[in-house]
Amino acid sequence: MANIRPIQFPGEPLEKWLAQFMPHVSIDCVVFGFHGADLQLLLLKWKGADTWTLPGGFLGHRQSVDDAAHGVLQARTGLRRVHLRQFHAFGDLGRKEANGRRLFRKNLRDAPRRDLWLFQRVVSIGYYALVDIRKVRPTADAWTDSCAWYPAGSHPPLAYDHDRIVEGAWEALRAAIDVPGAGASLLPERFTMPELQCLHEAILGRRLDRRNFQKRMLERGGIERLQERRTGGAHRAPYLYRFTVPHAGLDF
Amino acid sequence: MANIRPIQFPGEPLEKWLAQFMPHVSIDCVVFGFHGADLQLLLLKWKGADTWTLPGGFLGHRQSVDDAAHGVLQARTGLRRVHLRQFHAFGDLGRKEANGRRLFRKNLRDAPRRDLWLFQRVVSIGYYALVDIRKVRPTADAWTDSCAWYPAGSHPPLAYDHDRIVEGAWEALRAAIDVPGAGASLLPERFTMPELQCLHEAILGRRLDRRNFQKRMLERGGIERLQERRTGGAHRAPYLYRFTVPHAGLDF
């Protein structure tokens, strides 16, 4: 059974709290949000510092890496049952030492031992998700002042190597949307071509030509035009489409 | 500068040898080999045991994860300057404990302490590569009886979760070949359509229809037909093609 017990703020000595985790491995979650406009990014602002980071945490001894990712995301942001995809492990030298130590210490009551693995290099396993912004309610945890959405294309600079992690996640997301049926959970069951184009534009971060987009979507298959049209708008009623391919497991 | 110092067989106590590595993180390399036939897989046979594994090792304290992957591959197989791509981190519970401990102990002179991280869970970061079999000469290291190619579709069962790691790598390779220009380093600069098809069939592990394959390759672009034909064969001289897209960084 999945073990996604959230990580609690230490009410105990740091050493004892750390003992629940497998040393040197962390998880960082890149959560993109969408609802009919530009792509958003879920960021945490550290308590008492003007520093933003991704929701991250550690791997419990009795958790699989996938379970730990869900546990970390839930503990740090309140988000549950999100489809997380692992995309890359980040393990460059010096990836979090300098300002990481300073930041972490700010949030501790007592000065910790300097030889803890927490203050050495940690390899972070990156996960990403794409969620419907209307369906989630991000909530800050005890380590953070706020947990909120920022435009993915112009978010505040992030601590550690988190800007690079976001870049990697966005690249993986761009590749993932290029599969027939991808993104179904973010669209109405019967959607218009402009709605599909809007999703693709948000993920790709650029405008697309309407005619080329429609041509490409229809040519690659996995989508069908329905007899009915969407009515009620100010313009000519647009055609409705639906995906004809299963997207279970591939979708966000 | 890249630090890919190979891991040496311990001529010292295990604890001291282990101290050079960051605990709980390992690297496993899935090396596929190709030359005009079915895809091959590079496997190690453990010394004194009928057990096959992937070439793997640990992450030095002063190595980036990417450098460690190159160092591990070189130390375990002799292969150098191979284009390795990270594809997934494997961290399920119990992924290597049971037979891993037994195997490892067989190769040690003294009984080690039971509480070493080596005998606990390790998260393994998977890398894969596709090489031209003619251009490399795999060499067994001190831990192994042999380092040799096996058909990727029918190799001996592997220890730990290495069968799953191979599966993940192969899936990543299949996706990677589906990009215009991919595989250029495994083909002559000017290649025939049957040569390109042979590469794709080896990677996909199935036969492809000749006409559909050619049509698809030409439609998706990134390739051009040259005026000249390949001469000297028994059959009608086939057309030659070349890639027109850069493949640096994307290729194997």
PDB file of C-alpha atoms in Angstrom, chain B residues 30-213:
ATOM      1  CA  VAL B  30      22.122   0.209 -19.857  1.00  0.00           C
ATOM      2  CA  VAL B  31      24.369   0.018 -22.910  1.00  0.00           C
ATOM      3  CA  PHE B  32      22.692  -1.072 -26.119  1.00  0.00           C
ATOM      4  CA  GLY B  33      24.849  -2.167 -29.008  1.00  0.00           C
ATOM      5  CA  PHE B  34      24.025  -2.132 -32.698  1.00  0.00           C
ATOM      6  CA  HIS B  35      25.579  -3.095 -35.947  1.00  0.00           C
ATOM      7  CA  GLY B  36      23.184  -4.009 -38.687  1.00  0.00           C
ATOM      8  CA  ALA B  37      21.357  -6.706 -36.728  1.00  0.00           C
ATOM      9  CA  ASP B  38      19.275  -7.168 -33.581  1.00  0.00           C
ATOM     10  CA  LEU B  39      19.909  -4.897 -30.643  1.00  0.00           C
ATOM     11  CA  GLN B  40      22.428  -6.149 -28.070  1.00  0.00           C
ATOM     12  CA  LEU B  41      22.763  -5.437 -24.360  1.00  0.00           C
ATOM     13  CA  LEU B  42      26.025  -5.207 -22.414  1.00  0.00           C
ATOM     14  CA  LEU B  43      25.936  -7.355 -19.254  1.00  0.00           C
ATOM     15  CA  LEU B  44      28.320  -8.334 -16.506  1.00  0.00           C
ATOM     16  CA  LYS B  45      28.508 -11.795 -14.971  1.00  0.00           C
ATOM     17  CA  TRP B  46      29.420 -11.640 -11.290  1.00  0.00           C
ATOM     18  CA  LYS B  47      32.546 -13.419 -10.234  1.00  0.00           C
ATOM     19  CA  GLY B  48      31.804 -16.926  -8.992  1.00  0.00           C
ATOM     20  CA  ALA B  49      28.036 -16.676  -9.507  1.00  0.00           C
ATOM     21  CA  ASP B  50      25.633 -17.409 -12.343  1.00  0.00           C
ATOM     22  CA  THR B  51      24.212 -13.936 -11.997  1.00  0.00           C
ATOM     23  CA  TRP B  52      24.076 -11.180 -14.553  1.00  0.00           C
ATOM     24  CA  THR B  53      23.753  -7.471 -13.821  1.00  0.00           C
ATOM     25  CA  LEU B  54      24.061  -4.120 -15.534  1.00  0.00           C
ATOM     26  CA  PRO B  55      27.347  -2.243 -15.187  1.00  0.00           C
ATOM     27  CA  GLY B  56      26.769  -0.213 -12.042  1.00  0.00           C
ATOM     28  CA  GLY B  57      28.559   1.589  -9.254  1.00  0.00           C
ATOM     29  CA  PHE B  58      28.445   4.474  -6.837  1.00  0.00           C
ATOM     30  CA  LEU B  59      28.622   8.250  -6.803  1.00  0.00           C
ATOM     31  CA  GLY B  60      31.904   9.764  -5.574  1.00  0.00           C
ATOM     32  CA  HIS B  61      31.639  12.665  -3.160  1.00  0.00           C
ATOM     33  CA  ARG B  62      33.420  14.905  -5.642  1.00  0.00           C
ATOM     34  CA  GLN B  63      31.605  13.777  -8.775  1.00  0.00           C
ATOM     35  CA  SER B  64      28.485  15.108 -10.419  1.00  0.00           C
ATOM     36  CA  VAL B  65      25.959  12.373 -11.164  1.00  0.00           C
ATOM     37  CA  ASP B  66      26.757  12.623 -14.892  1.00  0.00           C
ATOM     38  CA  ASP B  67      30.499  12.286 -14.282  1.00  0.00           C
ATOM     39  CA  ALA B  68      29.876   9.333 -11.984  1.00  0.00           C
ATOM     40  CA  ALA B  69      27.914   7.596 -14.750  1.00  0.00           C
ATOM     41  CA  HIS B  70      30.856   7.892 -17.141  1.00  0.00           C
ATOM     42  CA  GLY B  71      33.272   6.799 -14.406  1.00  0.00           C
ATOM     43  CA  VAL B  72      31.178   3.767 -13.504  1.00  0.00           C
ATOM     44  CA  LEU B  73      30.821   2.670 -17.121  1.00  0.00           C
ATOM     45  CA  GLN B  74      34.526   3.041 -17.769  1.00  0.00           C
ATOM     46  CA  ALA B  75      35.534   1.213 -14.605  1.00  0.00           C
ATOM     47  CA  ARG B  76      33.137  -1.691 -15.074  1.00  0.00           C
ATOM     48  CA  THR B  77      33.359  -2.200 -18.857  1.00  0.00           C
ATOM     49  CA  GLY B  78      36.316  -0.232 -20.188  1.00  0.00           C
ATOM     50  CA  LEU B  79      33.987   1.867 -22.389  1.00  0.00           C
ATOM     51  CA  ARG B  80      35.012   5.514 -22.680  1.00  0.00           C
ATOM     52  CA  ARG B  81      33.514   8.621 -24.234  1.00  0.00           C
ATOM     53  CA  VAL B  82      30.105   7.044 -24.643  1.00  0.00           C
ATOM     54  CA  HIS B  83      27.122   9.369 -24.943  1.00  0.00           C
ATOM     55  CA  LEU B  84      25.121   8.464 -21.803  1.00  0.00           C
ATOM     56  CA  ARG B  85      21.624   9.785 -21.206  1.00  0.00           C
ATOM     57  CA  GLN B  86      19.957   9.785 -17.828  1.00  0.00           C
ATOM     58  CA  PHE B  87      16.416   8.395 -18.068  1.00  0.00           C
ATOM     59  CA  HIS B  88      15.002   7.473 -14.627  1.00  0.00           C
ATOM     60  CA  ALA B  89      15.788   7.052 -10.935  1.00  0.00           C
ATOM     61  CA  PHE B  90      14.772   3.727  -9.425  1.00  0.00           C
ATOM     62  CA  GLY B  91      13.896   3.814  -5.731  1.00  0.00           C
ATOM     63  CA  ASP B  92      11.262   1.228  -4.896  1.00  0.00           C
ATOM     64  CA  LEU B  93      11.363  -0.417  -1.485  1.00  0.00           C
ATOM     65  CA  GLY B  94      13.339  -3.647  -1.450  1.00  0.00           C
ATOM     66  CA  ARG B  95      14.744  -3.044  -4.925  1.00  0.00           C
ATOM     67  CA  LYS B  96      18.071  -4.718  -4.224  1.00  0.00           C
ATOM     68  CA  GLU B  97      18.276  -5.942  -0.676  1.00  0.00           C
ATOM     69  CA  ALA B  98      17.888  -9.707  -0.697  1.00  0.00           C
ATOM     70  CA  ASN B  99      20.093 -11.238  -3.360  1.00  0.00           C
ATOM     71  CA  GLY B 100      22.166  -8.074  -3.586  1.00  0.00           C
ATOM     72  CA  ARG B 101      23.625  -8.567  -0.150  1.00  0.00           C
ATOM     73  CA  ARG B 102      24.419 -12.180  -0.806  1.00  0.00           C
ATOM     74  CA  LEU B 103      26.099 -11.418  -4.093  1.00  0.00           C
ATOM     75  CA  PHE B 104      28.155  -8.576  -2.793  1.00  0.00           C
ATOM     76  CA  ARG B 105      29.384 -10.523   0.210  1.00  0.00           C
ATOM     77  CA  LYS B 106      30.581 -13.347  -1.993  1.00  0.00           C
ATOM     78  CA  ASN B 107      33.087 -10.941  -3.448  1.00  0.00           C
ATOM     79  CA  LEU B 108      34.476  -9.642  -0.175  1.00  0.00           C
ATOM     80  CA  ARG B 109      37.269 -11.131   1.855  1.00  0.00           C
ATOM     81  CA  ASP B 110      35.964 -10.238   5.327  1.00  0.00           C
ATOM     82  CA  ALA B 111      32.418 -10.224   6.668  1.00  0.00           C
ATOM     83  CA  PRO B 112      31.317  -6.554   6.640  1.00  0.00           C
ATOM     84  CA  ARG B 113      29.267  -4.731   9.272  1.00  0.00           C
ATOM     85  CA  ARG B 114      25.583  -5.306   8.681  1.00  0.00           C
ATOM     86  CA  ASP B 115      24.576  -1.675   9.189  1.00  0.00           C
ATOM     87  CA  LEU B 116      26.499  -0.267   6.212  1.00  0.00           C
ATOM     88  CA  TRP B 117      24.374   1.787   3.789  1.00  0.00           C
ATOM     89  CA  LEU B 118      25.501  -0.587   1.068  1.00  0.00           C
ATOM     90  CA  PHE B 119      23.201  -3.237   2.528  1.00  0.00           C
ATOM     91  CA  GLN B 120      20.261  -0.875   2.884  1.00  0.00           C
ATOM     92  CA  ARG B 121      18.181   0.590   0.091  1.00  0.00           C
ATOM     93  CA  VAL B 122      20.035   2.514  -2.569  1.00  0.00           C
ATOM     94  CA  VAL B 123      18.353   4.765  -5.130  1.00  0.00           C
ATOM     95  CA  SER B 124      19.808   3.990  -8.540  1.00  0.00           C
ATOM     96  CA  ILE B 125      19.983   6.546 -11.305  1.00  0.00           C
ATOM     97  CA  GLY B 126      19.636   4.891 -14.691  1.00  0.00           C
ATOM     98  CA  TYR B 127      21.587   5.955 -17.781  1.00  0.00           C
ATOM     99  CA  TYR B 128      21.433   4.451 -21.237  1.00  0.00           C
ATOM    100  CA  ALA B 129      23.553   4.597 -24.358  1.00  0.00           C
ATOM    101  CA  LEU B 130      23.477   3.191 -27.866  1.00  0.00           C
ATOM    102  CA  VAL B 131      26.882   2.361 -29.313  1.00  0.00           C
ATOM    103  CA  ASP B 132      28.281   0.871 -32.479  1.00  0.00           C
ATOM    104  CA  ILE B 133      29.348  -2.610 -31.422  1.00  0.00           C
ATOM    105  CA  ARG B 134      32.375  -2.535 -33.725  1.00  0.00           C
ATOM    106  CA  LYS B 135      33.741   0.593 -32.070  1.00  0.00           C
ATOM    107  CA  VAL B 136      33.975  -0.635 -28.478  1.00  0.00           C
ATOM    108  CA  ARG B 137      35.806  -3.439 -26.719  1.00  0.00           C
ATOM    109  CA  PRO B 138      34.085  -4.384 -23.439  1.00  0.00           C
ATOM    110  CA  THR B 139      36.510  -5.550 -20.736  1.00  0.00           C
ATOM    111  CA  ALA B 140      35.607  -7.265 -17.469  1.00  0.00           C
ATOM    112  CA  ASP B 141      36.794  -5.659 -14.211  1.00  0.00           C
ATOM    113  CA  ALA B 142      37.928  -7.291 -10.969  1.00  0.00           C
ATOM    114  CA  TRP B 143      34.355  -7.895  -9.774  1.00  0.00           C
ATOM    115  CA  THR B 144      33.237  -9.794 -12.829  1.00  0.00           C
ATOM    116  CA  ASP B 145      33.938 -12.973 -14.766  1.00  0.00           C
ATOM    117  CA  SER B 146      32.795 -11.543 -18.062  1.00  0.00           C
ATOM    118  CA  CYS B 147      31.502  -8.409 -19.710  1.00  0.00           C
ATOM    119  CA  ALA B 148      29.737  -9.299 -22.929  1.00  0.00           C
ATOM    120  CA  TRP B 149      26.885  -8.638 -25.356  1.00  0.00           C
ATOM    121  CA  TYR B 150      23.586 -10.507 -25.171  1.00  0.00           C
ATOM    122  CA  PRO B 151      20.552 -10.098 -27.441  1.00  0.00           C
ATOM    123  CA  ALA B 152      18.463  -7.320 -25.865  1.00  0.00           C
ATOM    124  CA  GLY B 153      15.279  -9.245 -26.601  1.00  0.00           C
ATOM    125  CA  SER B 154      16.407 -12.504 -24.975  1.00  0.00           C
ATOM    126  CA  HIS B 155      19.139 -11.827 -22.438  1.00  0.00           C
ATOM    127  CA  PRO B 156      19.583 -13.909 -19.260  1.00  0.00           C
ATOM    128  CA  PRO B 157      17.454 -12.790 -16.274  1.00  0.00           C
ATOM    129  CA  LEU B 158      19.156 -10.029 -14.298  1.00  0.00           C
ATOM    130  CA  ALA B 159      19.697  -9.542 -10.562  1.00  0.00           C
ATOM    131  CA  TYR B 160      17.964  -6.911  -8.400  1.00  0.00           C
ATOM    132  CA  ASP B 161      15.423  -4.840 -10.388  1.00  0.00           C
ATOM    133  CA  HIS B 162      17.754  -4.666 -13.393  1.00  0.00           C
ATOM    134  CA  ASP B 163      15.233  -6.247 -15.772  1.00  0.00           C
ATOM    135  CA  ARG B 164      12.934  -3.326 -15.000  1.00  0.00           C
ATOM    136  CA  ILE B 165      15.770  -0.850 -15.510  1.00  0.00           C
ATOM    137  CA  VAL B 166      16.476  -2.358 -18.949  1.00  0.00           C
ATOM    138  CA  GLU B 167      12.785  -2.092 -19.806  1.00  0.00           C
ATOM    139  CA  GLY B 168      12.747   1.599 -18.854  1.00  0.00           C
ATOM    140  CA  ALA B 169      15.908   2.281 -20.833  1.00  0.00           C
ATOM    141  CA  TRP B 170      14.590   0.531 -23.910  1.00  0.00           C
ATOM    142  CA  GLU B 171      11.382   2.566 -23.730  1.00  0.00           C
ATOM    143  CA  ALA B 172      13.450   5.758 -23.543  1.00  0.00           C
ATOM    144  CA  LEU B 173      15.558   4.602 -26.494  1.00  0.00           C
ATOM    145  CA  ARG B 174      12.452   3.891 -28.580  1.00  0.00           C
ATOM    146  CA  ALA B 175      11.225   7.423 -27.914  1.00  0.00           C
ATOM    147  CA  ALA B 176      14.655   8.893 -28.706  1.00  0.00           C
ATOM    148  CA  ILE B 177      14.941   7.241 -32.129  1.00  0.00           C
ATOM    149  CA  ASP B 178      11.620   8.814 -33.121  1.00  0.00           C
ATOM    150  CA  VAL B 179      13.286  12.192 -33.694  1.00  0.00           C
ATOM    151  CA  PRO B 180      14.547  13.308 -37.138  1.00  0.00           C
ATOM    152  CA  GLY B 181      18.310  12.816 -37.334  1.00  0.00           C
ATOM    153  CA  ALA B 182      18.525  10.405 -34.410  1.00  0.00           C
ATOM    154  CA  GLY B 183      20.907   7.519 -34.903  1.00  0.00           C
ATOM    155  CA  ALA B 184      23.196   9.349 -37.321  1.00  0.00           C
ATOM    156  CA  SER B 185      26.313   8.185 -35.490  1.00  0.00           C
ATOM    157  CA  LEU B 186      25.320   4.560 -36.105  1.00  0.00           C
ATOM    158  CA  LEU B 187      24.877   4.970 -39.831  1.00  0.00           C
ATOM    159  CA  PRO B 188      27.241   5.850 -42.676  1.00  0.00           C
ATOM    160  CA  GLU B 189      27.151   9.574 -43.453  1.00  0.00           C
ATOM    161  CA  ARG B 190      25.264   8.678 -46.640  1.00  0.00           C
ATOM    162  CA  PHE B 191      22.961   5.797 -45.920  1.00  0.00           C
ATOM    163  CA  THR B 192      20.326   3.791 -47.736  1.00  0.00           C
ATOM    164  CA  MET B 193      16.709   3.553 -46.633  1.00  0.00           C
ATOM    165  CA  PRO B 194      17.130  -0.169 -45.777  1.00  0.00           C
ATOM    166  CA  GLU B 195      20.051   0.746 -43.492  1.00  0.00           C
ATOM    167  CA  LEU B 196      17.936   3.329 -41.668  1.00  0.00           C
ATOM    168  CA  GLN B 197      15.043   0.874 -41.435  1.00  0.00           C
ATOM    169  CA  CYS B 198      17.319  -1.813 -40.020  1.00  0.00           C
ATOM    170  CA  LEU B 199      18.387   0.545 -37.216  1.00  0.00           C
ATOM    171  CA  HIS B 200      14.779   1.438 -36.408  1.00  0.00           C
ATOM    172  CA  GLU B 201      13.710  -2.213 -36.456  1.00  0.00           C
ATOM    173  CA  ALA B 202      16.503  -3.184 -34.066  1.00  0.00           C
ATOM    174  CA  ILE B 203      15.520  -0.452 -31.614  1.00  0.00           C
ATOM    175  CA  LEU B 204      11.781  -1.035 -31.879  1.00  0.00           C
ATOM    176  CA  GLY B 205      12.285  -4.795 -31.720  1.00  0.00           C
ATOM    177  CA  ARG B 206       9.900  -5.509 -34.585  1.00  0.00           C
ATOM    178  CA  ARG B 207       9.780  -5.554 -38.372  1.00  0.00           C
ATOM    179  CA  LEU B 208       8.423  -2.507 -40.183  1.00  0.00           C
ATOM    180  CA  ASP B 209       6.670  -2.215 -43.516  1.00  0.00           C
ATOM    181  CA  ARG B 210       9.172  -0.952 -46.091  1.00  0.00           C
ATOM    182  CA  ARG B 211       6.883   1.456 -47.938  1.00  0.00           C
ATOM    183  CA  ASN B 212       5.246   2.933 -44.840  1.00  0.00           C
ATOM    184  CA  PHE B 213       8.615   3.403 -43.199  1.00  0.00           C
TER     185      PHE B 213
END
